[in-house]
Each structure stands twice: as structure tokens, then as C-alpha cells.
Amino acid sequence: MSTRIPAPRLLIVDDELHVRESLSRWFIEDGYEVDAMPDAKEALAALGRRNYDVVITDIKMPGMDGLELQRRIREVNPKAAIVLITAYASVSTAVQALKDGAYDYVTKPFDPEALSRVVAKACERMRLEEENTRLKERLEASTPELVVGKSPAMLKVMSLVEAVAGTDTTVLIRGESGTGKELITRLIHSRSKRCFGPFVAVNCGALPEGVLESELFGHEKGSFTGAAGRHKGKLELADGGTLFLDEIGEISPKVQVELLRTLEDHKITRVGGSQEVPVDFRVICATNKDLEEAVRAGTFREDLYYRINIFTITIPPLRDRPEDILPIAQHFLQRFAQSMGRKVTGFAPEAQELLRRHPWPGNIRELANAVERALVVCREGEVHREHLPITSLSGGGPVEHESANSLPLEEIERRHILRVLDAQGFNISRSARILGIDRVTLYNKIKRYNIERRV
Ligand SMILES: Nc1ncnc2c1ncn2[C@@H]1O[C@H](COP(=O)(O)OP(=O)(O)OP(=O)(O)O)[C@@H](O)[C@H]1O
Ligand SMILES: [Mg+2]
């Protein structure tokens, strides 16, 4: 987490050359980065080009004076601290300037030491303010959304989270698509001692091998065509925080080897580089894949499997914890009603029944989508079954379950495929994975059953 603090930037505005020169020299020696301008117009131009931490300006200057300059700076760069230089006679003006938001003023003839202290204090205040903002942002990022659900299965998950969060143990989160693996990962990070450190997520399934490698480990300038400059990888960016390796089951054998090495010695080597860089992060992995099967099939290294399979949390699918369905649906109803400005109060009994009986192959994500779509069509009052997109999907909701015994096998398959596709937003790869078939097979079935994307 070590970041070099850059030199504070200073802009000096004075119409007298010798003042500009002597102040520049003085502050450069003090370690500041300094620019000096002879009038307000040029100062504003400079402020348009880059940001300054502190602006020191004379009040009395030909053309636009220091006070007007201050007002203009407030508009373009409200964060910059402004220090005014004034002749003794106009102290009352300077006091007014303070009320208008100047940081401080010094009177002429001024003691450079005193000016130096004022500027140093201004920089310190800016640094604290920035740090504050940064901490606030991190706190917000590390406060995850509410995890709803009091089923015994979810209580078990929460107690495992509680037990492991404060440690640096590697965690493996397992569960079907949409069960809340990322949510639980963020919760662990937010309850860990690394909560003020970064949370860095990498979706290992989304990137081709070469890209994933440089995404994880970073690269040195010119290490491959298109590598313009040195680029820090996610492993380095996660230093001091938590690294989330999502869809860990998807990484290629080559990257598996490199990852294993890093997890063992906590060092990385950027692609095209030779220097080893130490890294310090906690690893949380997630997968919806059968890793044991992948190990048996030889596509996932056994040593890496043991390295990540230390503390496993398995999130059960929603259909195995039906008592969570309504509370989670209510939670999303409230959230979407608020963001869409709908006066929807709850679910009518028959809608509740439908929600409870639906198998939710896409789990919480599917449920969230269903509630969101219900609120698009239901503007106020209660959500009824005709508002829920699952009614038509499952061919009449609960009725389908009752009469499933009399349905031809193909019809059951067609309906199941449609449900999964719908839950996954018609994402073919994910749907195929959930259905346990390859994409070509899924395409063929979509064609055969004449399945069309619903809007
Ligand atoms: N128990 C819960 N309470 C409230 N919201 C939840 C709960 N579980 C999951 N969610 C929400 O459901 C959505 C899907 O969860 P998340 O992205 O964590 O699932 P996932 O397991 O990572 O899915 P995938 O395998 O598809 O990546 C998110 O919007 C998440 O906030
Ligand atoms: Mg996820």
C-alpha cells in the first residue's frame, strides 16, 4: 500500500519579477514544485492546464486583482488553498478575502519563514482532507449490501463468515450461479483487518490466457506488442487488501502454475520482467464449477486445488432454502420501488405462492431480475402473479409443477432451458454451463424448440 507522496504544487502570482524569482527559489529549495505567473490571466491559464495545491497571489496587481483571481479560482479549482499577499494598509481587504474562502494571508514586507509555515499548513490540511475522502470512499466500498436470509443454511454461511473474516486464511466460496458468492466475498473483506485496504476482483473466466496473465501479474514496457508502458497487475494492486479470484476454475494450466507460485511465496514477476516484487494480500476464490471433477479430469492442478481449498464456504441454491425467497424478494421490492419511485407495497398472496414454488435456477440474481421486471409493469399497490415474469415462463406457474407429471419430456426440457436462459439474461455461455451442455448443443436446442429471447 506504499504510495509515494508527490511534491505539493505551488502557483505564485505576482507582477514583480524579483518577488516571483525569490519566492520560486525559496519554495523549490523546500521541495515544492513551483510555477510562477506575472498576472491573474496567465495564472488562470496555468490553472486550466494543471491542478495546484496552493496558490500564493499578490492582491494588488494591474488588470485583474488577487481578490477577483481568488473568486475565479474557486470556480475552476475549488480545492486549491489560496494564500494572499497584501500591503499592511489593506488588511481589512484580506480579512474579507478570508471570509470569501482564502486560506490565509501574509502582509508585506513578509518573512519568508512565516510564508513557508502558512503554505506547509495549507498543504497539510489538503493532504488530510484528501485522506479523509479516500478513507470514506474505501469505507463505502467496503460496506457491502445487506445479506438477507435467516434460513438455517444461510445462518451457517454467516457463522463461517464470522469465523474466518478476521484471519488471513484463504477462502474458497462455492455455489451455483447467482447465489451470492461475490456478495459474501465482499462481506468477508469488509469484516477483515484489511477492510481499509483495496478489494480487487479478477474474473478469471472472462479473459483469454495472455490477457489474464498480464492482468494478474502486470507487464513491463514493451514486453509484448501493444504493451505501451509498465502496467501494474491486479495482484500488485491488491497489496494490503483482498484479492478476489472469481471463476477460479476457468484459468488455464500455464496461469495455474504462475498463480500457485505467487500464492506460495507472495512474490510476483511482471510479464517481461525479471525483478520479483513482494505482494501482501488475502485471497478469496469463487467457483461454480466442480473442482474435484476438474482435478480428476486433469484440467485443474491438484496442488493449486489444495492451496485454495483450505476453508470452504458453500452457498446453497435458493431452491434449497425456500424460506429465504420471500424476505429476499421483499428486500428487492423495497429497493427497486424506491429507485423507480413506485408506490408498490408488497406481494399479493398468490404472487407469494408463485415466488415460493419457482425453482429459481438463476438463484438470487434471477429473483432480483424478476422483482425488478415486476415493478416495471406494476406501478402501485401489490405485485400480482401476472406482474411476475415467471408466470408465463413456467407455463402457468404452480400449475406446471402439479401437471409436470403429464408433460412430455421434451416440453420439460424446453421450459427448463427457457428458464435458465431467462435467468441468465440469455447469456449462452453461462446458461450452457448451468445446463451442463456445451454452447453448440444449447444453440441447437434453442433452434429446435424455437426459443426466442423475451423482452
Ligand atoms: N442473501 C442475499 N441477500 C440480498 N441480496 C443478495 C443475496 N445473495 C445475493 N444477493 C444479490 O444477488 C446478486 C447476485 O449475487 P452475486 O453476484 O454475489 O452472485 P454470484 O454467486 O457471484 O453469481 P455468479 O456465479 O453468477 O457470478 C447480487 O446483486 C447480490 O447483491
Ligand atoms: Mg460472481
Short mmCIF file of C-alpha atoms and ligand atoms in Angstrom, two decimals:
data_model
loop_
_atom_site.label_atom_id
_atom_site.label_comp_id
_atom_site.label_asym_id
_atom_site.label_seq_id
_atom_site.Cartn_x
_atom_site.Cartn_y
_atom_site.Cartn_z
CA MET A 1 0.00 0.00 0.00
CA SER A 2 3.01 2.26 -0.17
CA THR A 3 2.35 5.27 -2.37
CA ARG A 4 4.94 7.95 -2.83
CA ILE A 5 3.53 11.30 -1.78
CA PRO A 6 4.08 13.65 -4.72
CA ALA A 7 5.64 17.07 -4.13
CA PRO A 8 2.98 19.70 -3.44
CA ARG A 9 2.36 22.01 -6.37
CA LEU A 10 2.56 25.70 -5.87
CA LEU A 11 1.49 28.57 -8.13
CA ILE A 12 2.95 32.01 -7.40
CA VAL A 13 1.22 35.05 -8.90
CA ASP A 14 2.92 38.43 -8.61
CA ASP A 15 3.55 41.24 -11.09
CA GLU A 16 7.02 41.92 -9.67
CA LEU A 17 9.71 39.78 -11.22
CA HIS A 18 12.02 39.76 -8.20
CA VAL A 19 9.22 38.56 -5.89
CA ARG A 20 8.41 35.71 -8.30
CA GLU A 21 12.04 34.77 -8.57
CA SER A 22 12.93 34.85 -4.90
CA LEU A 23 9.76 33.00 -3.83
CA SER A 24 10.25 30.37 -6.54
CA ARG A 25 13.80 29.72 -5.43
CA TRP A 26 12.76 29.56 -1.80
CA PHE A 27 9.95 27.05 -2.30
CA ILE A 28 11.81 24.90 -4.80
CA GLU A 29 14.52 24.51 -2.18
CA ASP A 30 11.80 23.48 0.27
CA GLY A 31 10.85 20.64 -2.08
CA TYR A 32 7.78 22.12 -3.79
CA GLU A 33 7.01 22.01 -7.46
CA VAL A 34 6.65 25.66 -8.42
CA ASP A 35 5.25 27.70 -11.29
CA ALA A 36 5.16 31.49 -11.27
CA MET A 37 2.95 33.83 -13.32
CA PRO A 38 3.07 37.62 -13.70
CA ASP A 39 -0.69 38.24 -13.74
CA ALA A 40 -4.11 36.77 -12.99
CA LYS A 41 -4.87 35.95 -16.61
CA GLU A 42 -1.81 33.80 -17.03
CA ALA A 43 -2.41 32.27 -13.62
CA LEU A 44 -5.88 31.17 -14.69
CA ALA A 45 -4.46 29.72 -17.88
CA ALA A 46 -1.93 27.75 -15.82
CA LEU A 47 -4.73 26.56 -13.50
CA GLY A 48 -6.59 25.35 -16.55
CA ARG A 49 -3.61 23.23 -17.55
CA ARG A 50 -2.96 21.52 -14.23
CA ASN A 51 -4.03 21.37 -10.63
CA TYR A 52 -2.24 23.25 -7.88
CA ASP A 53 -2.39 22.56 -4.18
CA VAL A 54 -1.64 26.13 -3.14
CA VAL A 55 -1.84 29.46 -4.96
CA ILE A 56 0.11 32.38 -3.49
CA THR A 57 -1.12 35.62 -5.01
CA ASP A 58 -0.45 39.29 -4.53
CA ILE A 59 -3.65 41.26 -4.05
CA LYS A 60 -2.64 44.40 -5.88
CA MET A 61 -1.83 43.67 -9.48
CA PRO A 62 -2.57 45.52 -12.71
CA GLY A 63 -5.55 44.10 -14.57
CA MET A 64 -7.45 41.54 -12.54
CA ASP A 65 -6.52 41.80 -8.86
CA GLY A 66 -5.84 38.98 -6.41
CA LEU A 67 -9.35 39.01 -4.96
CA GLU A 68 -11.02 38.61 -8.32
CA LEU A 69 -8.48 35.90 -9.11
CA GLN A 70 -9.48 34.14 -5.90
CA ARG A 71 -13.13 34.13 -6.92
CA ARG A 72 -12.26 32.72 -10.33
CA ILE A 73 -10.04 30.02 -8.82
CA ARG A 74 -12.90 28.96 -6.57
CA GLU A 75 -14.83 28.16 -9.74
CA VAL A 76 -12.17 26.22 -11.62
CA ASN A 77 -10.24 24.62 -8.77
CA PRO A 78 -12.23 24.83 -5.54
CA LYS A 79 -9.78 22.61 -3.71
CA ALA A 80 -6.70 24.80 -4.10
CA ALA A 81 -5.72 26.71 -0.95
CA ILE A 82 -5.21 30.39 -1.62
CA VAL A 83 -2.70 32.48 0.29
CA LEU A 84 -2.88 36.23 -0.28
CA ILE A 85 -0.03 38.71 -0.04
CA THR A 86 -1.14 42.15 0.96
CA ALA A 87 0.33 45.52 1.89
CA TYR A 88 -0.28 46.39 5.54
CA ALA A 89 -2.77 49.08 4.59
CA SER A 90 -5.26 46.64 3.10
CA VAL A 91 -5.52 44.10 5.87
CA SER A 92 -9.26 44.67 6.02
CA THR A 93 -9.46 43.55 2.38
CA ALA A 94 -7.54 40.42 3.25
CA VAL A 95 -9.90 39.70 6.12
CA GLN A 96 -12.79 39.94 3.67
CA ALA A 97 -10.88 37.54 1.40
CA LEU A 98 -10.64 35.06 4.27
CA LYS A 99 -14.39 35.24 4.64
CA ASP A 100 -14.63 34.51 0.92
CA GLY A 101 -12.66 31.34 1.45
CA ALA A 102 -8.95 32.26 1.21
CA TYR A 103 -6.81 30.00 3.34
CA ASP A 104 -4.66 32.75 4.89
CA TYR A 105 -2.79 35.94 4.14
CA VAL A 106 0.60 37.45 4.87
CA THR A 107 1.41 41.12 5.00
CA LYS A 108 4.22 42.86 3.15
CA PRO A 109 7.08 43.03 3.78
CA PHE A 110 6.80 39.38 4.66
CA ASP A 111 9.14 36.99 6.37
CA PRO A 112 9.69 34.03 4.03
CA GLU A 113 9.78 31.67 7.01
CA ALA A 114 6.30 32.76 8.03
CA LEU A 115 5.00 32.33 4.48
CA SER A 116 6.64 28.92 4.38
CA ARG A 117 4.80 27.84 7.53
CA VAL A 118 1.46 29.04 6.16
CA VAL A 119 1.98 27.14 2.91
CA ALA A 120 3.10 24.00 4.73
CA LYS A 121 -0.01 24.14 6.90
CA ALA A 122 -2.23 24.60 3.86
CA CYS A 123 -0.65 21.55 2.24
CA GLU A 124 -1.08 19.50 5.37
CA ARG A 125 -4.76 20.42 5.55
CA MET A 126 -5.25 19.45 1.92
CA ARG A 127 -3.50 16.15 2.49
CA LEU A 128 -5.73 15.38 5.47
CA GLU A 129 -8.84 16.28 3.53
CA GLU A 130 -7.80 14.05 0.67
CA GLU A 131 -7.01 11.21 3.00
CA ASN A 132 -10.39 11.65 4.60
CA THR A 133 -12.16 11.45 1.26
CA ARG A 134 -10.16 8.38 0.35
CA LEU A 135 -10.97 6.65 3.61
CA LYS A 136 -14.63 7.49 3.22
CA GLU A 137 -14.65 6.05 -0.28
CA ARG A 138 -12.97 2.90 0.92
CA LEU A 139 -15.37 2.58 3.80
CA GLU A 140 -18.29 2.88 1.41
CA ALA A 141 -16.75 0.38 -0.98
CA SER A 142 -16.13 -1.99 1.88
CA THR A 143 -19.63 -1.79 3.32
CA PRO A 144 -21.41 -4.41 1.25
CA GLU A 145 -25.08 -4.68 0.70
CA LEU A 146 -27.23 -6.41 3.21
CA VAL A 147 -27.16 -10.19 3.12
CA VAL A 148 -30.81 -11.16 3.56
CA GLY A 149 -31.93 -14.58 4.69
CA LYS A 150 -32.32 -16.35 8.00
CA SER A 151 -32.65 -19.92 6.81
CA PRO A 152 -30.53 -22.41 8.78
CA ALA A 153 -28.35 -22.81 5.69
CA MET A 154 -27.66 -19.07 5.47
CA LEU A 155 -27.08 -18.79 9.22
CA LYS A 156 -24.45 -21.46 8.81
CA VAL A 157 -22.85 -19.46 5.98
CA MET A 158 -22.87 -16.34 8.15
CA SER A 159 -21.26 -18.12 11.06
CA LEU A 160 -18.48 -19.36 8.77
CA VAL A 161 -18.00 -15.79 7.51
CA GLU A 162 -17.78 -14.63 11.09
CA ALA A 163 -15.21 -17.26 11.95
CA VAL A 164 -12.89 -16.70 9.01
CA ALA A 165 -13.21 -12.96 8.29
CA GLY A 166 -10.67 -11.78 10.86
CA THR A 167 -7.99 -14.23 9.77
CA ASP A 168 -5.74 -14.18 6.71
CA THR A 169 -6.85 -17.67 5.68
CA THR A 170 -7.55 -18.32 2.02
CA VAL A 171 -11.25 -18.85 1.45
CA LEU A 172 -12.98 -20.76 -1.32
CA ILE A 173 -16.59 -19.80 -1.96
CA ARG A 174 -18.68 -22.31 -3.84
CA GLY A 175 -22.19 -22.15 -5.11
CA GLU A 176 -24.31 -22.06 -8.22
CA SER A 177 -24.50 -19.01 -10.39
CA GLY A 178 -26.25 -16.08 -8.73
CA THR A 179 -26.22 -17.48 -5.18
CA GLY A 180 -24.27 -14.53 -3.75
CA LYS A 181 -20.63 -15.62 -3.93
CA GLU A 182 -19.37 -12.14 -4.66
CA LEU A 183 -21.59 -10.60 -2.01
CA ILE A 184 -20.23 -12.97 0.64
CA THR A 185 -16.67 -12.30 -0.53
CA ARG A 186 -17.13 -8.56 -0.09
CA LEU A 187 -18.65 -9.16 3.30
CA ILE A 188 -15.56 -11.11 4.40
CA HIS A 189 -13.31 -8.32 3.15
CA SER A 190 -15.34 -5.67 4.97
CA ARG A 191 -15.10 -7.58 8.22
CA SER A 192 -11.38 -8.27 7.90
CA LYS A 193 -8.49 -6.27 9.21
CA ARG A 194 -7.79 -5.44 5.56
CA CYS A 195 -11.08 -3.60 5.17
CA PHE A 196 -9.33 -0.28 4.57
CA GLY A 197 -7.06 -1.87 2.01
CA PRO A 198 -8.11 -2.41 -1.60
CA PHE A 199 -10.63 -5.03 -2.74
CA VAL A 200 -9.50 -6.23 -6.14
CA ALA A 201 -11.66 -8.61 -8.16
CA VAL A 202 -10.49 -10.55 -11.20
CA ASN A 203 -12.92 -12.54 -13.30
CA CYS A 204 -10.66 -15.37 -14.40
CA GLY A 205 -13.27 -16.79 -16.75
CA ALA A 206 -13.74 -13.67 -18.82
CA LEU A 207 -10.25 -13.23 -20.28
CA PRO A 208 -8.08 -15.16 -22.73
CA GLU A 209 -4.90 -16.65 -21.24
CA GLY A 210 -2.40 -13.97 -22.33
CA VAL A 211 -4.62 -11.11 -21.25
CA LEU A 212 -5.39 -12.74 -17.90
CA GLU A 213 -1.70 -13.25 -17.28
CA SER A 214 -0.82 -9.62 -17.79
CA GLU A 215 -3.98 -8.55 -15.97
CA LEU A 216 -2.89 -10.55 -12.93
CA PHE A 217 0.85 -10.06 -12.95
CA GLY A 218 1.23 -6.78 -14.84
CA HIS A 219 3.83 -6.24 -17.51
CA GLU A 220 6.98 -4.33 -18.23
CA LYS A 221 7.21 -1.81 -21.03
CA GLY A 222 7.46 -3.45 -24.45
CA SER A 223 7.06 -6.98 -23.09
CA PHE A 224 4.64 -7.74 -25.91
CA THR A 225 3.19 -5.91 -28.88
CA GLY A 226 0.92 -3.23 -27.60
CA ALA A 227 2.43 -3.10 -24.12
CA ALA A 228 3.00 0.63 -24.13
CA GLY A 229 4.31 1.16 -20.63
CA ARG A 230 4.77 -0.60 -17.36
CA HIS A 231 1.46 -1.80 -16.08
CA LYS A 232 0.72 -2.93 -12.55
CA GLY A 233 -1.20 -6.18 -12.32
CA LYS A 234 -4.19 -6.89 -10.10
CA LEU A 235 -2.00 -8.92 -7.75
CA GLU A 236 0.13 -5.87 -7.10
CA LEU A 237 -2.89 -3.58 -6.83
CA ALA A 238 -4.35 -5.87 -4.17
CA ASP A 239 -1.36 -5.25 -1.93
CA GLY A 240 -2.56 -4.66 1.61
CA GLY A 241 -6.07 -5.81 0.79
CA THR A 242 -8.11 -8.70 -0.56
CA LEU A 243 -7.72 -10.38 -3.94
CA PHE A 244 -10.91 -11.97 -5.27
CA LEU A 245 -10.27 -14.61 -7.92
CA ASP A 246 -13.71 -15.18 -9.39
CA GLU A 247 -14.35 -18.28 -11.52
CA ILE A 248 -11.02 -19.74 -10.47
CA GLY A 249 -11.96 -23.00 -12.18
CA GLU A 250 -11.55 -21.34 -15.57
CA ILE A 251 -7.86 -20.48 -15.51
CA SER A 252 -5.51 -22.16 -17.95
CA PRO A 253 -2.75 -24.60 -16.87
CA LYS A 254 0.00 -22.03 -17.52
CA VAL A 255 -1.59 -19.36 -15.35
CA GLN A 256 -2.38 -22.01 -12.71
CA VAL A 257 1.36 -22.66 -12.33
CA GLU A 258 2.22 -18.98 -12.00
CA LEU A 259 -0.61 -18.34 -9.59
CA LEU A 260 0.39 -21.25 -7.40
CA ARG A 261 3.93 -19.89 -7.20
CA THR A 262 2.67 -16.46 -6.12
CA LEU A 263 0.31 -17.90 -3.54
CA GLU A 264 3.22 -19.82 -2.07
CA ASP A 265 5.97 -17.24 -1.90
CA HIS A 266 3.96 -13.99 -2.02
CA LYS A 267 6.08 -12.57 -4.80
CA ILE A 268 5.26 -11.72 -8.39
CA THR A 269 7.25 -11.14 -11.53
CA ARG A 270 5.70 -8.87 -14.11
CA VAL A 271 5.32 -10.28 -17.62
CA GLY A 272 8.54 -9.46 -19.47
CA GLY A 273 10.30 -8.51 -16.24
CA SER A 274 12.89 -10.21 -14.09
CA GLN A 275 12.57 -8.38 -10.80
CA GLU A 276 10.48 -10.02 -8.08
CA VAL A 277 8.01 -7.77 -6.32
CA PRO A 278 6.70 -8.76 -2.87
CA VAL A 279 2.92 -8.70 -2.50
CA ASP A 280 0.73 -8.99 0.56
CA PHE A 281 -2.91 -9.84 0.06
CA ARG A 282 -5.56 -12.21 1.30
CA VAL A 283 -7.03 -14.49 -1.33
CA ILE A 284 -10.68 -15.39 -1.74
CA CYS A 285 -11.61 -17.61 -4.68
CA ALA A 286 -15.03 -18.42 -6.05
CA THR A 287 -16.29 -21.06 -8.40
CA ASN A 288 -19.49 -22.69 -9.53
CA LYS A 289 -17.51 -25.49 -11.12
CA ASP A 290 -16.94 -29.00 -9.80
CA LEU A 291 -13.24 -28.52 -8.99
CA GLU A 292 -12.77 -32.12 -7.83
CA GLU A 293 -14.03 -33.28 -11.20
CA ALA A 294 -11.67 -30.83 -12.92
CA VAL A 295 -8.76 -32.22 -10.88
CA ARG A 296 -9.72 -35.76 -11.88
CA ALA A 297 -10.01 -34.70 -15.50
CA GLY A 298 -6.56 -33.12 -15.28
CA THR A 299 -7.71 -29.60 -16.18
CA PHE A 300 -7.14 -28.16 -12.70
CA ARG A 301 -3.85 -28.71 -10.87
CA GLU A 302 -4.16 -30.75 -7.74
CA ASP A 303 -1.53 -28.70 -5.86
CA LEU A 304 -3.39 -25.47 -6.64
CA TYR A 305 -6.63 -27.13 -5.59
CA TYR A 306 -5.16 -27.94 -2.16
CA ARG A 307 -3.65 -24.46 -1.92
CA ILE A 308 -7.05 -22.76 -2.31
CA ASN A 309 -9.26 -25.38 -0.73
CA ILE A 310 -8.42 -24.59 2.87
CA PHE A 311 -11.59 -23.04 4.19
CA THR A 312 -14.65 -23.58 2.03
CA ILE A 313 -17.98 -21.82 2.28
CA THR A 314 -20.71 -23.34 0.16
CA ILE A 315 -23.71 -21.14 -0.53
CA PRO A 316 -26.77 -23.30 -1.07
CA PRO A 317 -29.02 -22.66 -4.07
CA LEU A 318 -32.17 -20.71 -3.36
CA ARG A 319 -34.43 -23.72 -4.01
CA ASP A 320 -32.79 -25.45 -1.01
CA ARG A 321 -33.66 -22.58 1.31
CA PRO A 322 -37.19 -21.65 0.25
CA GLU A 323 -37.79 -19.71 3.47
CA ASP A 324 -35.33 -17.08 2.15
CA ILE A 325 -37.25 -16.44 -1.07
CA LEU A 326 -39.88 -14.05 0.26
CA PRO A 327 -37.60 -12.00 2.53
CA ILE A 328 -35.14 -11.53 -0.34
CA ALA A 329 -37.96 -10.70 -2.75
CA GLN A 330 -39.28 -8.11 -0.25
CA HIS A 331 -35.81 -6.66 0.09
CA PHE A 332 -35.50 -6.17 -3.67
CA LEU A 333 -39.07 -4.90 -3.91
CA GLN A 334 -38.30 -2.14 -1.45
CA ARG A 335 -35.06 -1.28 -3.14
CA PHE A 336 -36.46 -1.14 -6.67
CA ALA A 337 -39.68 0.59 -5.60
CA GLN A 338 -37.58 3.33 -4.10
CA SER A 339 -35.21 3.74 -7.02
CA MET A 340 -38.04 3.66 -9.57
CA GLY A 341 -40.31 5.85 -7.49
CA ARG A 342 -43.11 3.24 -7.44
CA LYS A 343 -45.67 3.03 -4.66
CA VAL A 344 -45.69 -0.74 -4.57
CA THR A 345 -46.36 -2.15 -1.14
CA GLY A 346 -45.75 -5.89 -1.35
CA PHE A 347 -46.70 -9.18 -2.95
CA ALA A 348 -50.28 -10.43 -3.15
CA PRO A 349 -50.75 -13.92 -1.63
CA GLU A 350 -50.95 -15.69 -5.00
CA ALA A 351 -47.76 -13.91 -6.12
CA GLN A 352 -46.03 -15.04 -2.93
CA GLU A 353 -47.11 -18.56 -3.64
CA LEU A 354 -45.70 -18.35 -7.15
CA LEU A 355 -42.39 -17.00 -5.89
CA ARG A 356 -42.13 -19.75 -3.30
CA ARG A 357 -42.76 -22.51 -5.81
CA HIS A 358 -40.49 -21.35 -8.59
CA PRO A 359 -37.24 -23.36 -8.70
CA TRP A 360 -35.00 -20.30 -9.34
CA PRO A 361 -32.27 -21.89 -11.43
CA GLY A 362 -30.60 -18.47 -11.64
CA ASN A 363 -30.89 -18.08 -7.87
CA ILE A 364 -30.86 -14.62 -6.24
CA ARG A 365 -29.87 -12.86 -9.44
CA GLU A 366 -32.90 -14.34 -11.19
CA LEU A 367 -35.13 -13.38 -8.28
CA ALA A 368 -33.80 -9.82 -8.32
CA ASN A 369 -34.42 -9.57 -12.06
CA ALA A 370 -37.93 -10.96 -11.68
CA VAL A 371 -38.79 -8.41 -8.99
CA GLU A 372 -37.31 -5.58 -10.99
CA ARG A 373 -39.37 -6.50 -14.04
CA ALA A 374 -42.50 -6.88 -11.91
CA LEU A 375 -42.05 -3.32 -10.72
CA VAL A 376 -41.74 -2.05 -14.27
CA VAL A 377 -45.26 -3.30 -15.01
CA CYS A 378 -46.80 -2.89 -11.58
CA ARG A 379 -46.91 0.80 -10.79
CA GLU A 380 -48.64 0.77 -7.44
CA GLY A 381 -50.42 -1.41 -4.93
CA GLU A 382 -49.43 -5.04 -4.72
CA VAL A 383 -47.47 -7.20 -7.12
CA HIS A 384 -49.78 -9.89 -8.55
CA ARG A 385 -48.84 -13.06 -10.34
CA GLU A 386 -49.43 -11.55 -13.76
CA HIS A 387 -46.72 -8.97 -12.97
CA LEU A 388 -44.17 -11.68 -12.36
CA PRO A 389 -42.23 -12.74 -15.44
CA ILE A 390 -42.11 -16.32 -14.17
CA THR A 391 -45.82 -16.93 -14.67
CA SER A 392 -45.74 -17.28 -18.41
CA LEU A 393 -42.28 -18.78 -18.35
CA SER A 394 -43.20 -21.78 -16.33
CA GLY A 395 -46.35 -22.21 -18.38
CA GLY A 396 -48.81 -21.17 -15.73
CA GLY A 397 -46.71 -21.07 -12.59
CA PRO A 398 -47.59 -23.55 -9.87
CA VAL A 399 -49.93 -25.37 -12.19
CA GLU A 400 -46.94 -26.52 -14.14
CA HIS A 401 -45.48 -28.27 -11.13
CA GLU A 402 -48.72 -30.01 -10.46
CA SER A 403 -49.12 -31.21 -14.02
CA ALA A 404 -45.45 -31.80 -14.75
CA ASN A 405 -46.14 -35.50 -14.45
CA SER A 406 -48.19 -35.41 -17.58
CA LEU A 407 -45.81 -33.30 -19.68
CA PRO A 408 -43.74 -34.82 -22.46
CA LEU A 409 -40.03 -34.91 -21.60
CA GLU A 410 -39.21 -32.52 -24.42
CA GLU A 411 -41.61 -29.92 -23.10
CA ILE A 412 -40.00 -30.11 -19.68
CA GLU A 413 -36.60 -29.67 -21.30
CA ARG A 414 -37.81 -26.74 -23.37
CA ARG A 415 -39.25 -25.00 -20.32
CA HIS A 416 -36.18 -25.62 -18.24
CA ILE A 417 -33.86 -24.25 -20.93
CA LEU A 418 -36.06 -21.21 -21.32
CA ARG A 419 -35.99 -20.59 -17.58
CA VAL A 420 -32.23 -20.84 -17.35
CA LEU A 421 -31.73 -18.62 -20.39
CA ASP A 422 -34.10 -16.09 -18.98
CA ALA A 423 -32.41 -16.09 -15.59
CA GLN A 424 -29.05 -15.56 -17.25
CA GLY A 425 -30.25 -12.75 -19.49
CA PHE A 426 -29.81 -15.08 -22.48
CA ASN A 427 -26.09 -15.36 -21.88
CA ILE A 428 -25.35 -18.52 -23.84
CA SER A 429 -22.05 -19.47 -22.18
CA ARG A 430 -23.37 -19.20 -18.66
CA SER A 431 -26.63 -20.91 -19.48
CA ALA A 432 -24.80 -23.76 -21.18
CA ARG A 433 -22.58 -24.14 -18.13
CA ILE A 434 -25.56 -24.28 -15.78
CA LEU A 435 -27.33 -26.78 -18.00
CA GLY A 436 -24.18 -28.87 -18.21
CA ILE A 437 -24.08 -28.88 -22.01
CA ASP A 438 -21.78 -27.14 -24.48
CA ARG A 439 -22.75 -23.98 -26.30
CA VAL A 440 -23.30 -25.61 -29.67
CA THR A 441 -25.72 -28.10 -28.14
CA LEU A 442 -27.54 -25.25 -26.45
CA TYR A 443 -27.76 -23.32 -29.74
CA ASN A 444 -29.20 -26.39 -31.46
CA LYS A 445 -31.81 -26.86 -28.76
CA ILE A 446 -32.77 -23.19 -28.93
CA LYS A 447 -33.31 -23.60 -32.65
CA ARG A 448 -35.19 -26.84 -32.31
CA TYR A 449 -37.54 -25.54 -29.64
CA ASN A 450 -37.94 -22.20 -31.42
CA ILE A 451 -36.96 -20.38 -28.26
CA GLU A 452 -36.93 -16.64 -28.67
CA ARG A 453 -35.48 -14.02 -26.42
CA ARG A 454 -38.21 -12.46 -24.34
CA VAL A 455 -38.10 -8.77 -23.71
N1 LIG B 1 -28.63 -13.19 0.60
C1 LIG B 1 -28.72 -12.13 -0.23
N2 LIG B 1 -29.41 -11.05 0.15
C2 LIG B 1 -29.53 -10.00 -0.67
N3 LIG B 1 -29.01 -9.93 -1.90
C3 LIG B 1 -28.31 -10.98 -2.34
C4 LIG B 1 -28.12 -12.13 -1.53
N4 LIG B 1 -27.37 -13.01 -2.22
C5 LIG B 1 -27.11 -12.46 -3.40
N5 LIG B 1 -27.66 -11.22 -3.49
C6 LIG B 1 -27.60 -10.32 -4.66
O1 LIG B 1 -27.83 -11.14 -5.81
C7 LIG B 1 -26.99 -10.74 -6.90
C8 LIG B 1 -26.10 -11.88 -7.31
O2 LIG B 1 -25.13 -12.15 -6.29
P1 LIG B 1 -23.59 -12.37 -6.62
O3 LIG B 1 -23.15 -11.56 -7.77
O4 LIG B 1 -22.85 -12.24 -5.36
O5 LIG B 1 -23.68 -13.91 -7.06
P2 LIG B 1 -22.55 -14.89 -7.62
O6 LIG B 1 -22.69 -16.14 -6.88
O7 LIG B 1 -21.23 -14.18 -7.58
O8 LIG B 1 -23.03 -15.10 -9.10
P3 LIG B 1 -22.18 -15.62 -10.39
O9 LIG B 1 -21.76 -17.02 -10.12
O10 LIG B 1 -23.18 -15.54 -11.48
O11 LIG B 1 -21.02 -14.68 -10.54
C9 LIG B 1 -26.23 -9.55 -6.40
O12 LIG B 1 -26.93 -8.39 -6.78
C10 LIG B 1 -26.25 -9.69 -4.90
O13 LIG B 1 -26.12 -8.46 -4.25
MG MG B 2 -20.00 -13.63 -9.22
#
